[in-house]
Structures are given as C-alpha cells and as structure tokens.
C-alpha cells in the first residue's frame, strides 16, 4: 500500500489516501482459468479434431465447470479462435505480433543479416506452436462458414507482418540494393510459411534447428549484399 497526500477541500487539512497496489486476485484467477481452458482445448483439438471435441470434454480436461467455459468464451467457435490467436502469440495477452518485443527487437537490429537471424528465430517459435493446428483451421473453416469468416483470405495478417519486417530490412546497410520491399516481403512470406515448415519438419523429419538454419541461410543469401 502506498500513501498519497492530498487535501480535504472541505477543511483544508491534509489527509493520507491509501492506494492498494496489490494485484487483482480475481483478474489473476480469471487469467489462469482462461489459460487452462485454452490449453485443454488446444490439446483436444489437435488430438481429436475441432468437430469431434465437445466443450464438456474441454471443461473436464481443464478441471472447470462447463458453464465456466460458456461464460468465458460463449461458444466453441470463439474458443477455437482463442486457441489459434494464443498459439500465434504464445500467451493470452492481446498484443499484436508487430507490437511484440521480439519483432521490434529484430527490426531494430543494425544489419539485415542480424535482423534475419532474430526474425527467423522469432518466427520459428511461432511456427512450432501454430503449424500443428494449421490443418485444424483448414478443416474447421471448410465445414463452418462462421469460422472461415474469422480468417478472411485478404488481407493476410501473416503477409502484413512480413511486409513490415521487409520495410525495416531493406533500409539496412547490408541489404541488397536490387531487392525492393515487395520482393523481400514475398520471400519472407513464402520461406517462413507454416505450410513449408510442416513439409520439412513434420513430413520430412527435419529438426526445428535444421529448419531455422536453412531458412536463415536461404533468406540471407537472397536478401543480403555480402552473401551474393
């Protein structure tokens, strides 16, 4: 508790106002509950599929009442979107990718090569979470128009992120002069796609380390002048 001195306008006397800086326990409990439900839903969606998973199963796995799931998420579609969003972000905080520290730090690197190393590392962490649920998104969107509407084909948020990274990258002293923002964005968008990640890591058995090393080397060769 912190004391703040103020003035009683009725008497002119100074008074101490106590401000409680303790964390809101109710908000913390709500956050933990949301995280448990989202984690349980993700596990079940990946194991069983979106359509085969009921909210009762999610509640049972999370150790909460099914009414709690309905209260927090309203329906399974909203819960599914939260699973996707938190898989991208890595947490339940409502912070866009381009506002995340890892993205800003990567764009602030003084060289294009340094930015690519940091950017590929950050994208690798996202793809490790997102790639396993990509088939779920496609399957759910194919059978549920409301889910499909949650991820419109254009503009693609992933391309928007890669374009912003490209805008920063082409300004670096070691960036190739003959590569413009659009070309750099296309290369980032294509080589760092979840589809290609799945082909190499899931289907061909590459380790995430091997994928990261290859992606960084390929992008550096195409986008950095010192590696022509």
Coordinates of C-alpha atoms in Angstrom, one line a residue:
X1 CA 0.0 0.0 0.0
X2 CA 1.3 3.4 -0.9
X3 CA 0.4 6.6 0.8
X4 CA -0.6 9.7 -1.2
X5 CA -1.0 13.0 0.5
X6 CA -4.0 15.1 -0.6
X7 CA -6.1 17.9 0.7
X8 CA -9.6 17.7 2.1
X9 CA -11.3 20.5 0.2
X10 CA -13.8 20.9 3.0
X11 CA -11.4 21.5 5.9
X12 CA -8.2 22.4 4.2
X13 CA -6.5 19.7 6.2
X14 CA -4.1 17.3 4.6
X15 CA -5.1 13.6 4.5
X16 CA -3.4 10.4 3.5
X17 CA -5.1 8.4 0.8
X18 CA -4.1 4.8 0.6
X19 CA -3.8 3.2 -2.8
X20 CA -3.8 -0.6 -2.9
X21 CA -1.2 -1.7 -5.4
X22 CA -1.7 -5.4 -4.8
X23 CA -2.6 -7.4 -7.9
X24 CA -6.3 -8.0 -8.5
X25 CA -6.7 -11.6 -7.4
X26 CA -10.0 -12.1 -9.2
X27 CA -8.4 -10.9 -12.5
X28 CA -5.4 -13.3 -11.9
X29 CA -7.8 -16.2 -11.3
X30 CA -9.7 -15.4 -14.5
X31 CA -6.5 -15.2 -16.5
X32 CA -5.3 -18.6 -15.1
X33 CA -8.7 -20.2 -15.8
X34 CA -8.7 -18.9 -19.4
X35 CA -5.2 -20.2 -19.9
X36 CA -6.2 -23.7 -18.6
X37 CA -9.2 -23.8 -20.9
X38 CA -7.3 -22.7 -23.9
X39 CA -4.5 -25.2 -23.3
X40 CA -7.0 -28.0 -22.8
X41 CA -8.9 -27.1 -25.9
X42 CA -5.7 -27.0 -28.0
X43 CA -4.7 -30.5 -26.8
X44 CA -8.1 -31.9 -27.6
X45 CA -8.5 -30.1 -31.0
X46 CA -5.1 -31.4 -32.1
X47 CA -5.8 -35.0 -30.9
X48 CA -9.4 -35.3 -31.9
X49 CA -10.2 -32.5 -34.3
X50 CA -12.4 -29.5 -33.9
X51 CA -15.7 -31.1 -34.8
X52 CA -15.2 -34.1 -32.6
X53 CA -14.4 -32.1 -29.5
X54 CA -17.2 -31.0 -27.1
X55 CA -17.0 -28.1 -24.7
X56 CA -17.8 -30.6 -21.9
X57 CA -14.6 -32.5 -22.8
X58 CA -12.6 -29.3 -22.7
X59 CA -14.1 -28.4 -19.3
X60 CA -13.3 -31.8 -17.9
X61 CA -9.7 -31.7 -19.2
X62 CA -9.2 -28.1 -17.8
X63 CA -10.8 -29.1 -14.5
X64 CA -13.5 -26.4 -14.6
X65 CA -17.3 -26.5 -14.9
X66 CA -18.7 -26.4 -18.5
X67 CA -20.7 -23.3 -17.5
X68 CA -17.4 -21.6 -16.9
X69 CA -16.3 -22.3 -20.5
X70 CA -19.5 -20.9 -21.8
X71 CA -19.2 -17.9 -19.6
X72 CA -15.7 -17.1 -20.7
X73 CA -15.9 -18.0 -24.4
X74 CA -19.7 -18.1 -25.2
X75 CA -19.3 -20.9 -27.8
X76 CA -16.8 -23.4 -29.4
X77 CA -16.1 -21.1 -32.3
X78 CA -14.9 -18.3 -30.1
X79 CA -12.8 -20.8 -28.1
X80 CA -11.2 -22.1 -31.3
X81 CA -10.3 -18.6 -32.4
X82 CA -8.7 -18.0 -29.0
X83 CA -6.7 -21.3 -29.4
X84 CA -5.4 -20.0 -32.7
X85 CA -4.7 -16.5 -31.5
X86 CA -2.8 -17.6 -28.4
X87 CA -0.8 -20.2 -30.4
X88 CA 0.4 -17.3 -32.6
X89 CA 1.1 -15.0 -29.7
X90 CA 2.4 -17.5 -27.2
X91 CA 0.2 -16.1 -24.4
X92 CA -3.3 -14.7 -23.8
X93 CA -2.2 -11.1 -23.9
X94 CA -4.0 -9.0 -26.6
X95 CA -0.8 -7.8 -28.2
X96 CA -0.4 -7.9 -31.9
X97 CA 2.7 -9.6 -33.4
X98 CA 4.2 -6.3 -34.7
X99 CA 3.9 -4.9 -31.2
X100 CA 5.7 -7.8 -29.6
X101 CA 9.2 -7.3 -28.2
X102 CA 10.8 -10.0 -30.3
X103 CA 9.5 -8.4 -33.5
X104 CA 10.5 -4.9 -32.6
X105 CA 14.0 -6.0 -31.4
X106 CA 14.5 -7.9 -34.7
X107 CA 13.6 -4.8 -36.7
X108 CA 15.9 -2.7 -34.6
X109 CA 18.9 -4.8 -35.5
X110 CA 21.5 -2.6 -37.2
X111 CA 22.2 -5.1 -40.1
X112 CA 19.9 -7.0 -42.4
X113 CA 21.8 -10.2 -41.5
X114 CA 21.2 -9.6 -37.8
X115 CA 17.5 -8.8 -38.4
X116 CA 17.1 -12.0 -40.4
X117 CA 18.7 -14.2 -37.6
X118 CA 16.4 -12.6 -35.0
X119 CA 13.3 -12.7 -37.2
X120 CA 13.7 -16.3 -38.2
X121 CA 14.2 -17.3 -34.6
X122 CA 11.0 -15.5 -33.6
X123 CA 9.0 -17.0 -36.5
X124 CA 10.4 -20.5 -35.6
X125 CA 8.9 -20.2 -32.1
X126 CA 5.5 -19.2 -33.6
X127 CA 5.5 -21.9 -36.2
X128 CA 6.3 -24.5 -33.5
X129 CA 3.0 -23.6 -31.9
X130 CA 0.9 -22.8 -34.9
X131 CA 2.0 -25.4 -37.5
X132 CA 0.3 -28.3 -35.7
X133 CA -3.1 -26.5 -35.8
X134 CA -3.0 -25.3 -39.4
X135 CA -4.7 -28.4 -40.7
X136 CA -7.4 -27.9 -38.0
X137 CA -8.0 -24.4 -39.2
X138 CA -8.4 -25.6 -42.8
X139 CA -10.7 -28.4 -41.8
X140 CA -12.9 -26.3 -39.5
X141 CA -13.2 -23.5 -42.0
X142 CA -14.2 -25.9 -44.7
X143 CA -17.2 -27.1 -42.6
X144 CA -18.1 -23.9 -40.7
X145 CA -18.6 -20.7 -42.7
X146 CA -18.5 -18.6 -39.5
X147 CA -15.1 -20.0 -38.7
X148 CA -13.9 -19.3 -42.3
X149 CA -15.1 -15.7 -41.9
X150 CA -12.8 -15.3 -38.9
X151 CA -9.8 -15.7 -41.1
X152 CA -10.5 -13.9 -44.4
X153 CA -8.3 -14.6 -47.3
X154 CA -7.3 -10.9 -47.7
X155 CA -5.5 -9.1 -46.3
X156 CA -3.4 -11.9 -44.9
X157 CA -2.2 -10.9 -41.4
X158 CA 0.9 -13.0 -41.8
X159 CA 1.8 -11.1 -45.0
X160 CA 1.2 -7.8 -43.2
X161 CA 3.7 -8.9 -40.6
X162 CA 6.3 -10.0 -43.1
X163 CA 5.8 -6.8 -45.2
X164 CA 6.6 -4.7 -42.0
X165 CA 9.7 -6.8 -41.4
X166 CA 10.7 -6.3 -45.1
X167 CA 10.3 -2.5 -44.8
X168 CA 12.8 -2.4 -41.9
X169 CA 15.2 -4.9 -43.6
X170 CA 15.7 -3.0 -46.9
X171 CA 16.9 0.1 -45.0
X172 CA 19.9 -1.8 -43.5
X173 CA 23.4 -1.1 -45.0
X174 CA 24.0 -4.7 -46.0
X175 CA 20.6 -5.3 -47.7
X176 CA 20.8 -6.0 -51.4
X177 CA 20.1 -2.8 -53.3
X178 CA 18.3 -4.6 -56.1
X179 CA 15.7 -6.1 -53.8
X180 CA 12.7 -3.9 -53.0
X181 CA 10.2 -4.2 -50.1
X182 CA 7.7 -6.2 -52.1
X183 CA 10.2 -8.8 -53.2
X184 CA 11.7 -9.1 -49.7
X185 CA 8.2 -9.5 -48.2
X186 CA 7.4 -12.2 -50.7
X187 CA 10.5 -14.1 -49.8
X188 CA 9.8 -13.8 -46.1
X189 CA 6.2 -14.8 -46.6
X190 CA 7.0 -17.9 -48.7
X191 CA 10.0 -19.3 -47.0
X192 CA 8.7 -18.8 -43.5
X193 CA 5.2 -20.2 -44.2
X194 CA 3.7 -22.7 -41.9
X195 CA 3.0 -25.0 -44.9
X196 CA 6.7 -25.2 -45.8
X197 CA 7.6 -25.6 -42.2
X198 CA 5.2 -28.6 -42.0
X199 CA 6.6 -30.2 -45.1
X200 CA 10.2 -30.1 -43.9
X201 CA 9.7 -30.6 -40.1
X202 CA 6.6 -32.8 -39.9
X203 CA 6.7 -34.7 -43.3
X204 CA 10.5 -34.8 -44.0
X205 CA 11.7 -35.1 -40.4
X206 CA 13.8 -32.0 -40.1
X207 CA 14.5 -30.8 -36.7
X208 CA 13.3 -27.2 -35.9
X209 CA 17.0 -26.3 -35.5
X210 CA 17.7 -27.6 -39.0
X211 CA 14.7 -25.7 -40.4
X212 CA 15.9 -22.4 -38.7
X213 CA 19.4 -22.8 -40.0
X214 CA 18.2 -23.4 -43.6
X215 CA 15.6 -20.6 -43.6
X216 CA 18.1 -18.1 -42.3
X217 CA 20.8 -19.1 -44.8
X218 CA 18.4 -19.0 -47.7
X219 CA 17.0 -15.6 -46.8
X220 CA 20.4 -14.2 -46.1
X221 CA 21.7 -15.4 -49.5
X222 CA 18.7 -13.7 -51.2
X223 CA 18.4 -10.5 -49.2
X224 CA 21.9 -9.6 -48.0
X225 CA 24.5 -8.0 -50.3
X226 CA 27.5 -9.6 -48.5
X227 CA 26.2 -13.0 -49.4
X228 CA 25.6 -12.7 -53.1

